mmCIF file of C-alpha atoms in Angstrom:
data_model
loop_
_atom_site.group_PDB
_atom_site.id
_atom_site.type_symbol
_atom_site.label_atom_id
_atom_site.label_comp_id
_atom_site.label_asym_id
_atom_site.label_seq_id
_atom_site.Cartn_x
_atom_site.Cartn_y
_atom_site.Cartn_z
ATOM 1 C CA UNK A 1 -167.858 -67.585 -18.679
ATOM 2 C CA UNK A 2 -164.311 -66.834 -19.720
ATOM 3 C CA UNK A 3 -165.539 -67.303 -23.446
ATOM 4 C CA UNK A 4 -168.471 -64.814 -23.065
ATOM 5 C CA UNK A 5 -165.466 -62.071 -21.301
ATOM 6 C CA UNK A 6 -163.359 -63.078 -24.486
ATOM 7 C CA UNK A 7 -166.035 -62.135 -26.400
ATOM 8 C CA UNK A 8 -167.289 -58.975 -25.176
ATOM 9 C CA UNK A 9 -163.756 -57.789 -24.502
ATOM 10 C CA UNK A 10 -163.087 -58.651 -27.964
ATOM 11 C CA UNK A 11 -159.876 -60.232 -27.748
ATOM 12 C CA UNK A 12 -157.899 -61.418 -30.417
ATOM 13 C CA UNK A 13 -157.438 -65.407 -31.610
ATOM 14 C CA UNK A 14 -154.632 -67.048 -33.350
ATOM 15 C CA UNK A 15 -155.469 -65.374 -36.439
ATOM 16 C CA UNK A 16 -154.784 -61.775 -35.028
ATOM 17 C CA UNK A 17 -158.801 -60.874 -34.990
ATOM 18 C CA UNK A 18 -161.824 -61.345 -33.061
ATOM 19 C CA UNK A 19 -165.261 -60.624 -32.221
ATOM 20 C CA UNK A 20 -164.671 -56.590 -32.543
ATOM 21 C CA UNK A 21 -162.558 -57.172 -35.915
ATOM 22 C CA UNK A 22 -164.192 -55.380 -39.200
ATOM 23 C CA UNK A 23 -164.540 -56.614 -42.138
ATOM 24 C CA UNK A 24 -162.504 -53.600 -43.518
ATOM 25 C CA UNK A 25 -159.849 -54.462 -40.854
ATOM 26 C CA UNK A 26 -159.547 -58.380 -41.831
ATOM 27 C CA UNK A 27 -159.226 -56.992 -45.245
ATOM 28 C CA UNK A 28 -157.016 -54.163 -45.203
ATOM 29 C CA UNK A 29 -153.859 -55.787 -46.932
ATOM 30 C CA UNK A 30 -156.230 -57.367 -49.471
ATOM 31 C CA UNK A 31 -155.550 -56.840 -53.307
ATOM 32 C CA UNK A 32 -158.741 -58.665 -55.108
ATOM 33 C CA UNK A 33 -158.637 -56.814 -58.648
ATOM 34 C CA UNK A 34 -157.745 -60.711 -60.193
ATOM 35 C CA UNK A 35 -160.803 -61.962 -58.062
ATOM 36 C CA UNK A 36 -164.294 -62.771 -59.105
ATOM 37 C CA UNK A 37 -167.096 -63.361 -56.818
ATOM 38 C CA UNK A 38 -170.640 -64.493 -56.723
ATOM 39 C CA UNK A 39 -172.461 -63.072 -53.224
ATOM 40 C CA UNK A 40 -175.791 -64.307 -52.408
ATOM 41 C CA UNK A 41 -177.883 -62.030 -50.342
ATOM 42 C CA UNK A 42 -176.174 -59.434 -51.072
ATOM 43 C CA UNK A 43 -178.791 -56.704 -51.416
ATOM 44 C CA UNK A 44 -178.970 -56.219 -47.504
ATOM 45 C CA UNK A 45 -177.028 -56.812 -43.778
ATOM 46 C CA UNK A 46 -173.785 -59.373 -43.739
ATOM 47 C CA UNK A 47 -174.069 -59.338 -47.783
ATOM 48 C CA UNK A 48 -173.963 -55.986 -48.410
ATOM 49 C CA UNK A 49 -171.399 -55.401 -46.025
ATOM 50 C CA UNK A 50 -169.375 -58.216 -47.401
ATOM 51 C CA UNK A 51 -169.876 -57.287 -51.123
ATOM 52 C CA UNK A 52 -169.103 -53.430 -50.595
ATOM 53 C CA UNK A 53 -165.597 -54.707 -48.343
ATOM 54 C CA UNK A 54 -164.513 -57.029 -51.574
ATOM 55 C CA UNK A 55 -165.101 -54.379 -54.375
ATOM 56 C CA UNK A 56 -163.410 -51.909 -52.031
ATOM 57 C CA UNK A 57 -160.172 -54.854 -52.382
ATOM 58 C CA UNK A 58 -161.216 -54.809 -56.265
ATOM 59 C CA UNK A 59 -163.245 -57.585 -56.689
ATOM 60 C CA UNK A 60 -165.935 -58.359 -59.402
ATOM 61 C CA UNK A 61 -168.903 -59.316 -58.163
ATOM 62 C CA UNK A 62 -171.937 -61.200 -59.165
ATOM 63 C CA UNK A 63 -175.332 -60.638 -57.097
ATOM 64 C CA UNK A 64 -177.841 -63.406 -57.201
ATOM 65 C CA UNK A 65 -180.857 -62.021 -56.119
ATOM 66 C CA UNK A 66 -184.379 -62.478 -55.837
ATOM 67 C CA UNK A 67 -185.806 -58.635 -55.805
ATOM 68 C CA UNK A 68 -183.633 -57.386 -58.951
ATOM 69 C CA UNK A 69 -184.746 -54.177 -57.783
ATOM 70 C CA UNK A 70 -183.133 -54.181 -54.833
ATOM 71 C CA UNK A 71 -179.862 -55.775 -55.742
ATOM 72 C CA UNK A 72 -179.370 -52.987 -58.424
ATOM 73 C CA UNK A 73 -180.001 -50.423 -55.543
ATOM 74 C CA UNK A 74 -177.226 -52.021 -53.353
ATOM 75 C CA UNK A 75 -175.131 -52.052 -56.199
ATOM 76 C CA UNK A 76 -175.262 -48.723 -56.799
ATOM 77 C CA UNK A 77 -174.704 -47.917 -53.375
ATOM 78 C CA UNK A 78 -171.295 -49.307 -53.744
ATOM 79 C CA UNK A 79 -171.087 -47.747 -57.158
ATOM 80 C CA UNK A 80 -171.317 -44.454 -55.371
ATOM 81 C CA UNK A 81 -168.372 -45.013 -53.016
ATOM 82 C CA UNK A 82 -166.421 -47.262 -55.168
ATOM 83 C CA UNK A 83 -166.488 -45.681 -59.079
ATOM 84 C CA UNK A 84 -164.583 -47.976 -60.436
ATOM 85 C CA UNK A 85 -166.636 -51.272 -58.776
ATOM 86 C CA UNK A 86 -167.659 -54.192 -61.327
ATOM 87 C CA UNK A 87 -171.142 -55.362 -60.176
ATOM 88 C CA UNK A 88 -172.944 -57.756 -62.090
ATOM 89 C CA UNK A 89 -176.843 -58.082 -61.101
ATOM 90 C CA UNK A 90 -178.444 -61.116 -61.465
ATOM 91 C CA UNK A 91 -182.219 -62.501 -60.964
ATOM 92 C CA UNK A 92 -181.966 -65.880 -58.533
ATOM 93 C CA UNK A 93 -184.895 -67.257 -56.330
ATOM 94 C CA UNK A 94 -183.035 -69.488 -54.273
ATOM 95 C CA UNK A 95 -185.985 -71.776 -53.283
ATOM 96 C CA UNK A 96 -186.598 -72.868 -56.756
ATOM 97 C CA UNK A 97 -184.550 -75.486 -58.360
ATOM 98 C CA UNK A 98 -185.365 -74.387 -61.983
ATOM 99 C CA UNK A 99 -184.401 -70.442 -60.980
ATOM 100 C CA UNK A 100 -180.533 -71.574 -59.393
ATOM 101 C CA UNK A 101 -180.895 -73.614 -62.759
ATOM 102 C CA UNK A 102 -181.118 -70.967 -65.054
ATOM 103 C CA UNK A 103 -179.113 -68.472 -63.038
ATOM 104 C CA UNK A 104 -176.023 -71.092 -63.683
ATOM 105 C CA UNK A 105 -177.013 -71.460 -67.424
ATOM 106 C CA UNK A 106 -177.123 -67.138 -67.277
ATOM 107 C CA UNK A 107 -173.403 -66.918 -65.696
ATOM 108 C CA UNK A 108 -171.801 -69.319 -67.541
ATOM 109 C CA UNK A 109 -173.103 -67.220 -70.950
ATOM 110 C CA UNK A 110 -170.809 -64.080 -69.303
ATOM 111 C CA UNK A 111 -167.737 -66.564 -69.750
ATOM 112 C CA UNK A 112 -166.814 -64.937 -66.396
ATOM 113 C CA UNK A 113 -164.032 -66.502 -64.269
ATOM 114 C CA UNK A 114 -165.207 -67.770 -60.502
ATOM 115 C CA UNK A 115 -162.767 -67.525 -57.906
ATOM 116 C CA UNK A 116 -165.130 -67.359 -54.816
ATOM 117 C CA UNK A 117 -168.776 -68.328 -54.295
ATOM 118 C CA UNK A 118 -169.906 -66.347 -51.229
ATOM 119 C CA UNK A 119 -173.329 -68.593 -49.755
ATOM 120 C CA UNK A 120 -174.646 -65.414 -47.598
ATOM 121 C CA UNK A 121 -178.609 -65.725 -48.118
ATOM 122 C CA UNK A 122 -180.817 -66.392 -45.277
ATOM 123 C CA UNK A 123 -184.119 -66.885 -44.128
ATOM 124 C CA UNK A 124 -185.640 -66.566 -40.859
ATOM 125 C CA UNK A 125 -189.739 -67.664 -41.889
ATOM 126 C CA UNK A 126 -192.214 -67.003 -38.941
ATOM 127 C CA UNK A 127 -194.963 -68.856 -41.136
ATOM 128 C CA UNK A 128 -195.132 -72.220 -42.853
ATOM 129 C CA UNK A 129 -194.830 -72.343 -46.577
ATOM 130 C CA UNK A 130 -193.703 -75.040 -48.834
ATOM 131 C CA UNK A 131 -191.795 -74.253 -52.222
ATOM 132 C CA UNK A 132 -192.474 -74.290 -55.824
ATOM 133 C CA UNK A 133 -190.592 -77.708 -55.360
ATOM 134 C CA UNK A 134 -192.314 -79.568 -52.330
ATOM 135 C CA UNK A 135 -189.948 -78.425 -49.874
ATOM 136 C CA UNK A 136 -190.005 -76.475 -46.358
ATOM 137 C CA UNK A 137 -188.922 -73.459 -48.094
ATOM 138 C CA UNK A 138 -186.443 -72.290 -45.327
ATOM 139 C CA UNK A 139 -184.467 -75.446 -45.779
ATOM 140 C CA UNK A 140 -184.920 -74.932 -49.733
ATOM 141 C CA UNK A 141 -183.821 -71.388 -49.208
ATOM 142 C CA UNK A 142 -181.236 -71.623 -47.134
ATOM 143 C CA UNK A 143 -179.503 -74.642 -47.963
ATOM 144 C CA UNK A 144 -180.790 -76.673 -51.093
ATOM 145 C CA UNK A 145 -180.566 -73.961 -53.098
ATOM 146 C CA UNK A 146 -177.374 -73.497 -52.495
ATOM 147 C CA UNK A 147 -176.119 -76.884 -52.541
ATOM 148 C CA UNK A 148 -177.464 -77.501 -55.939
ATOM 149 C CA UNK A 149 -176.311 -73.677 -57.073
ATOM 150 C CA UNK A 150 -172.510 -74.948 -55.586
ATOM 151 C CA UNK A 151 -172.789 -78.072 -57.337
ATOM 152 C CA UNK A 152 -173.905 -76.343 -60.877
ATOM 153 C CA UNK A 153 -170.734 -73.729 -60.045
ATOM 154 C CA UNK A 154 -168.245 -76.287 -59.250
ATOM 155 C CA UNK A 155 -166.769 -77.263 -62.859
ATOM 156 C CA UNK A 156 -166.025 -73.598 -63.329
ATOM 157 C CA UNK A 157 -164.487 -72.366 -60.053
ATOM 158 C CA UNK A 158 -161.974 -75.624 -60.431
ATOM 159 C CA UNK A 159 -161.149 -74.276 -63.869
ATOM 160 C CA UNK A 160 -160.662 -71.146 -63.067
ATOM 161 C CA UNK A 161 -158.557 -72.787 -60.059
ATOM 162 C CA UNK A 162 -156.839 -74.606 -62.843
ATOM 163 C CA UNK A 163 -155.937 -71.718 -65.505
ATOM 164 C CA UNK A 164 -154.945 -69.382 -62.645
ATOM 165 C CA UNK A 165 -153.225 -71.386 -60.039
ATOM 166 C CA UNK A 166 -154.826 -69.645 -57.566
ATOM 167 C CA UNK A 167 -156.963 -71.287 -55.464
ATOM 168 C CA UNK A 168 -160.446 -70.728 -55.318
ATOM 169 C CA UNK A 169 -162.820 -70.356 -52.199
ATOM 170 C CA UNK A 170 -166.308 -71.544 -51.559
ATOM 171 C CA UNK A 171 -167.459 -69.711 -47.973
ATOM 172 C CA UNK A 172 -171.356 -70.898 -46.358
ATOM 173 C CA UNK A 173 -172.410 -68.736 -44.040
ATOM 174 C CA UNK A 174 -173.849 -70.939 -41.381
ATOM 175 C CA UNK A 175 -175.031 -70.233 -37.281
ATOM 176 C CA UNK A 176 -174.441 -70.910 -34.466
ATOM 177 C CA UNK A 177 -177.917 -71.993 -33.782
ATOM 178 C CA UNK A 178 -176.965 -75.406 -35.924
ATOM 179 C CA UNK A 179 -176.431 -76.770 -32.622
ATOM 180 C CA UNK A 180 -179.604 -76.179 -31.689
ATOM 181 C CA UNK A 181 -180.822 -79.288 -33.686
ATOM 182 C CA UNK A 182 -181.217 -82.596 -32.152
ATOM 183 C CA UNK A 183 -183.092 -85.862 -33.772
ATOM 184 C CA UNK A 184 -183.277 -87.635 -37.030
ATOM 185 C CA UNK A 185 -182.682 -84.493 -39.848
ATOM 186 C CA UNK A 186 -184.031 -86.352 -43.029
ATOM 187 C CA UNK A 187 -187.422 -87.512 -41.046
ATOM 188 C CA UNK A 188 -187.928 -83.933 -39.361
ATOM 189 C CA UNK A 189 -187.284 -82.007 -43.066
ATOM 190 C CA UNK A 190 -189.637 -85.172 -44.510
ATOM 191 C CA UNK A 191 -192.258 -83.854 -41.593
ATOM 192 C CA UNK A 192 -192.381 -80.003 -41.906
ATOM 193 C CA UNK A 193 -192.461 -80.330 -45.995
ATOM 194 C CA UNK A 194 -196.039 -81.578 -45.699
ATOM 195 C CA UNK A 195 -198.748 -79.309 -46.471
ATOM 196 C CA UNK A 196 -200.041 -79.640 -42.970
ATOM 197 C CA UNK A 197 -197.961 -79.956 -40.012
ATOM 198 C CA UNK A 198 -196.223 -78.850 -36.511
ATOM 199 C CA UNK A 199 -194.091 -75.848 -37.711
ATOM 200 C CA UNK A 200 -191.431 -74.847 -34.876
ATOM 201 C CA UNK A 201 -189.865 -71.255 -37.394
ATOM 202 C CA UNK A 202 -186.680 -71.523 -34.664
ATOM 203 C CA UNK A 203 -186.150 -75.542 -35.391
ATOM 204 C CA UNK A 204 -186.343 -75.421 -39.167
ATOM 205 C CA UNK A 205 -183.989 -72.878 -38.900
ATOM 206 C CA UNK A 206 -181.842 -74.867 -36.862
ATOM 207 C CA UNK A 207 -182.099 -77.370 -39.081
ATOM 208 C CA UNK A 208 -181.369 -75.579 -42.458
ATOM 209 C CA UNK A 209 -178.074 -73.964 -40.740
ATOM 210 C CA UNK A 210 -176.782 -77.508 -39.707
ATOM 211 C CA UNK A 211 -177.120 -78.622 -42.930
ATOM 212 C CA UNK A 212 -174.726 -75.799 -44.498
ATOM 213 C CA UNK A 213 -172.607 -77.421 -41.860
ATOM 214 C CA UNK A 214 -172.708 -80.776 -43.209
ATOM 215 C CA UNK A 215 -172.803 -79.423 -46.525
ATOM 216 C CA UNK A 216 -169.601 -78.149 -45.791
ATOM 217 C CA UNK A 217 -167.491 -81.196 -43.996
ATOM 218 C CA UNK A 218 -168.841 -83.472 -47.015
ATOM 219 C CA UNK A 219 -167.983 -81.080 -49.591
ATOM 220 C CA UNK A 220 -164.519 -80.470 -48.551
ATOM 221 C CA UNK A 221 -163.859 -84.414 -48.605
ATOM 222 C CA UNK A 222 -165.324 -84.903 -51.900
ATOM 223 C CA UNK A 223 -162.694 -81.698 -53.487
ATOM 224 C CA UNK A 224 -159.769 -83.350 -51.665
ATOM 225 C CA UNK A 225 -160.990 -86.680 -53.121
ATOM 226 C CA UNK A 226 -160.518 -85.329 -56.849
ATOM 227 C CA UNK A 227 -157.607 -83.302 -56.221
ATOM 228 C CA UNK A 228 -159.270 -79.982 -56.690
ATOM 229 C CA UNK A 229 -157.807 -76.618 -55.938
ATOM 230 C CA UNK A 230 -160.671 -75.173 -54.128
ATOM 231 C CA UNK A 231 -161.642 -75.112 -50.389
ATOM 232 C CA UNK A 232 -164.775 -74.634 -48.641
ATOM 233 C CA UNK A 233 -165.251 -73.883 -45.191
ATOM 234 C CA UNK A 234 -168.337 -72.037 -43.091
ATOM 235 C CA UNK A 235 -168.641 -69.321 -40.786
ATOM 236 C CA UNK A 236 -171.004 -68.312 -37.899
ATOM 237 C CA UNK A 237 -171.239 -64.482 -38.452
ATOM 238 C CA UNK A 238 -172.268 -63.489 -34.866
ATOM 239 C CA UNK A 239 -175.835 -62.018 -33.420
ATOM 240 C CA UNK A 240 -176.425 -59.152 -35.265
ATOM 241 C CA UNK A 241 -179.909 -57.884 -35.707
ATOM 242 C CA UNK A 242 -180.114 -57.779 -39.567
ATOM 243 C CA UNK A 243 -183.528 -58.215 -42.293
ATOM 244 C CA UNK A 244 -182.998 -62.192 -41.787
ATOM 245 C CA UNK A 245 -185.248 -61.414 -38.838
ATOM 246 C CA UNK A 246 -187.782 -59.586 -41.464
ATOM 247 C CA UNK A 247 -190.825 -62.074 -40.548
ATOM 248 C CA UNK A 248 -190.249 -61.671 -37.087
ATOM 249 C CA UNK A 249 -190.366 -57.743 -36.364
ATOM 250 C CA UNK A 250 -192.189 -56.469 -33.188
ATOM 251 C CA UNK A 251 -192.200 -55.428 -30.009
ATOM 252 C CA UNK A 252 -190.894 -59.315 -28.966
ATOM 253 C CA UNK A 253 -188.039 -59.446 -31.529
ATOM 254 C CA UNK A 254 -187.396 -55.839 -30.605
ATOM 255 C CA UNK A 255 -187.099 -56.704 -26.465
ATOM 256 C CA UNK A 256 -185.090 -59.796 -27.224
ATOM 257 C CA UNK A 257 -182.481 -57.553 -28.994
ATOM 258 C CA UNK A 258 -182.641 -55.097 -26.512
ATOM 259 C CA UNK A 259 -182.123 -57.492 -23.593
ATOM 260 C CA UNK A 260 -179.267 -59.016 -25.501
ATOM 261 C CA UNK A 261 -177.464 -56.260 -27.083
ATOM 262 C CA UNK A 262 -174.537 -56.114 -25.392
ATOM 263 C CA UNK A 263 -173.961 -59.325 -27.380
ATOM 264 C CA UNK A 264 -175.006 -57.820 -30.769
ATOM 265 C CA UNK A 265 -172.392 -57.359 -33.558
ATOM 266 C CA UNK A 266 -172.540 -53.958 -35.774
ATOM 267 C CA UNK A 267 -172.997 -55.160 -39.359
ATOM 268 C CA UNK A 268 -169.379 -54.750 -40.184
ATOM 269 C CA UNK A 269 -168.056 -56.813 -36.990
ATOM 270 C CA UNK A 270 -170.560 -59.656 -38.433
ATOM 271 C CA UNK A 271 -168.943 -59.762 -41.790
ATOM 272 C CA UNK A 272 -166.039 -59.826 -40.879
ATOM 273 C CA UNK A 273 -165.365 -63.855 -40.576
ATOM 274 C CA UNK A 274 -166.688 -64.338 -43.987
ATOM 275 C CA UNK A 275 -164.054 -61.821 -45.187
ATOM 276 C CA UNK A 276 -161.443 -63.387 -43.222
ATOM 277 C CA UNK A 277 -162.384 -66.639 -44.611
ATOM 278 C CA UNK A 278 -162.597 -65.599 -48.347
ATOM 279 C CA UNK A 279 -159.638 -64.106 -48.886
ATOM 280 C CA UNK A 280 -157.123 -64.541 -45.552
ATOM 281 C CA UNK A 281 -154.271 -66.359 -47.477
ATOM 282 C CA UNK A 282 -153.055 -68.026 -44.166
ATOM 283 C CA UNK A 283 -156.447 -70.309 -44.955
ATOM 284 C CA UNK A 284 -154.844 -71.891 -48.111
ATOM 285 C CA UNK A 285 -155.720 -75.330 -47.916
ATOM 286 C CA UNK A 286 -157.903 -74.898 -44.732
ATOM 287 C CA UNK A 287 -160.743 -76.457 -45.898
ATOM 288 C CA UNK A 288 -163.837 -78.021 -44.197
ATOM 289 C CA UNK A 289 -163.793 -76.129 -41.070
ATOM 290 C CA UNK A 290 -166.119 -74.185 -38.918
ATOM 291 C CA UNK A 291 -165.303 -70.859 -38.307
ATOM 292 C CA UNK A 292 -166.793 -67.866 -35.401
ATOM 293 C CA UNK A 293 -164.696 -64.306 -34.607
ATOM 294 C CA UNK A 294 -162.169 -64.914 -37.414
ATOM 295 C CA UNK A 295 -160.811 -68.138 -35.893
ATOM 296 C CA UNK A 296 -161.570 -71.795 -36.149
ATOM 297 C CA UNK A 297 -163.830 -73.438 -33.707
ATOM 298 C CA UNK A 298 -165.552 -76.806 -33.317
ATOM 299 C CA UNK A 299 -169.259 -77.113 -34.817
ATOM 300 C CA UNK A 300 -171.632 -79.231 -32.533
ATOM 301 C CA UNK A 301 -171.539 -82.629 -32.316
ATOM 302 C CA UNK A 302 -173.946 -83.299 -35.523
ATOM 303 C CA UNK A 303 -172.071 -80.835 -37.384
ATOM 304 C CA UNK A 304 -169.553 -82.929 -36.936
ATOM 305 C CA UNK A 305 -170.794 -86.492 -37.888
ATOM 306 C CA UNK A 306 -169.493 -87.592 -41.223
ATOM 307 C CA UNK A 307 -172.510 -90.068 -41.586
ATOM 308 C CA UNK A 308 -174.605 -87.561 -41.169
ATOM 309 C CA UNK A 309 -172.971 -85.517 -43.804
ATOM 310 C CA UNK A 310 -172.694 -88.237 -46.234
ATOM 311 C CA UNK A 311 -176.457 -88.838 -45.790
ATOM 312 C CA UNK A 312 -178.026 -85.650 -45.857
ATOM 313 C CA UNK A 313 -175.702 -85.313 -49.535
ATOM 314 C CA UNK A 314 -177.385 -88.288 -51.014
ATOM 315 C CA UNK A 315 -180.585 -86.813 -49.924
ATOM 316 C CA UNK A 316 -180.056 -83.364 -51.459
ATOM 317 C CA UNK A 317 -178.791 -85.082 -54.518
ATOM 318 C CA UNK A 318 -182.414 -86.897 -55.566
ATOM 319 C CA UNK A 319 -184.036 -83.585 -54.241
ATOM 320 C CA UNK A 320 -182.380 -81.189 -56.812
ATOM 321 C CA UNK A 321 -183.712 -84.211 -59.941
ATOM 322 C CA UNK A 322 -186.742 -85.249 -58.806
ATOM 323 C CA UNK A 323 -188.488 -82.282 -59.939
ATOM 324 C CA UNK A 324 -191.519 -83.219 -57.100
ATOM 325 C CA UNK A 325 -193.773 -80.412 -56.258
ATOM 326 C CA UNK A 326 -195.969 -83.065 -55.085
ATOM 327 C CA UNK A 327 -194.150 -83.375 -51.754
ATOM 328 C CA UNK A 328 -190.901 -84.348 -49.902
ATOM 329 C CA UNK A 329 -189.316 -87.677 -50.339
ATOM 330 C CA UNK A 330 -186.129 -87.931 -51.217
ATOM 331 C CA UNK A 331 -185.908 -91.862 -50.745
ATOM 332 C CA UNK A 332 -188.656 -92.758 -53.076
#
């Protein structure tokens, strides 16, 4: 109860913010014109938000995106306010292995610099679908493709770490609902990526959003274990009614926010901790924590299991090679 006043008060953590802060606020002494940064889901919501705050600091950005259309629209929305922003747009489908592939291959050509990888994109499905790949395609979306599009991005962000001493910053945008998930994760994904089966939309969620978790804790040991000078750590953005929630429009979504909106974040008050946490330089060396509001919190209990991390890594691994589309099994 005191958490939920907190919150709706607003009031302020150890790092000076909280659940009212702005991205522009958690920002404002930010200088980024040295920075480069690749933004998923950026065309729309959190991403938007976030990309328009970081070229406002100066950064170059990158946008990954699946509807080029749209990402060139959003960029030149920003364009507009901010003439002298560096946009780059780039095509990405997220839930296909061989499209993360080539969008690498594409970036690396621009012999760009990478200072911070921004995992934003999210997908709320209402219907069951399996990717190109053999894979529940919210989990693919959400976080395989991103896994395998950190892993491909990795060499050149601890270059760039490298040749510029400054350290670089890899920030997954995770949710709360990750503790929503109970049960064995590998069997439930190996369940819900067969052509026919019980489909629960809020679970696989669930699901894909504690594995950006784990993603995250096992990550961060295997850049400490190498020596590298890049962190990674993952944020919970707040309830904000945004287009992740695209599938599910209606009069039901539309009563649920209503009913709940005096817990609802504006847009800006959600991207805020993903601002904080990209580019807050009291979070040097902070890596492999869980943040909400602009401070660091404790993720649930499965988000927390390192054996759990460890597996689900050696899962993704043989996921992103075996090049099945003829269904899910990463332990064949």
């Amino acid at each position: 109860m005191i958490d939920t006043g907190r919150y709706l008060i607003g009031v302020a953590g150890a790092s000076g913010f909280g659940s009212k802060s702005t991205a522009d606020e958690v920002t404002e002494n930010c200088d980024l014109r040295s920075t480069t940064a690749i933004i998923t889901g950026a065309t729309s919501g959190i991403g938007a938000e976030t990309a328009r705050v970081l070229a406002k600091r100066g950064a170059r950005l990158v946008f990954p995106a699946r509807n080029v259309k749209a990402a060139e629209e959003a960029k030149g929305r920003i364009v507009s306010e901010f003439p002298e922003a560096e946009i780059v747009v780039m095509e990405l489908d997220l839930s296909s292995i061989s499209s993360v592939r080539s969008f690498v291959a594409g970036f690396e050509s621009l012999h760009l610099p990478l200072n911070l990888l921004i995992n934003n994109a999210g997908r709320l499905a209402h219907e069951h679908a399996i990717s190109e790949d053999g894979i529940e395609m919210t989990f693919a979306t959400n976080y395989l493709g991103h896994f395998l599009l950190t892993n491909l991005l990795l060499k050149k962000m601890i270059q760039t770490a490298e040749e510029t001493g400054v350290q670089g910053r890899i920030v997954n945008v995770t949710s709360g609902i990750h503790g929503w998930f109970s049960g064995d994760l590998i069997e439930y994904l190996r369940q819900i990526s067969q052509p026919k089966c019980q489909f629960d939309a809020t679970r696989a969620y669930a699901l894909s959003k504690l594995a950006n978790v784990l993603h995250t804790k096992e990550l961060s040991s295997r850049l400490q274990k190498i020596g590298a000078n890049v962190t990674v750590n993952c944020v919970h953005p707040g309830v904000v009614k945004t287009r992740l929630t695209r599938d599910r429009e209606g009069l039901l979504t539309d009563l649920v926010f209503f009913l709940t909106s005096k817990l609802l974040k504006t847009v800006p008050q959600a991207a805020a901790t993903t601002c904080y946490v990209a580019t807050n330089p009291r979070l040097i060396n902070v890596s492999g924590k869980y943040f909400t509001d602009c401070n660091e919190t404790t993720p649930s209990g499965l988000g927390s299991n390192s054996s759990e991390a460890t597996k689900l890594w050696a899962a993704s691994e043989i996921l992103v090679t075996q090049h099945s589309k003829t269904g899910f099994d990463p332990l064949s």
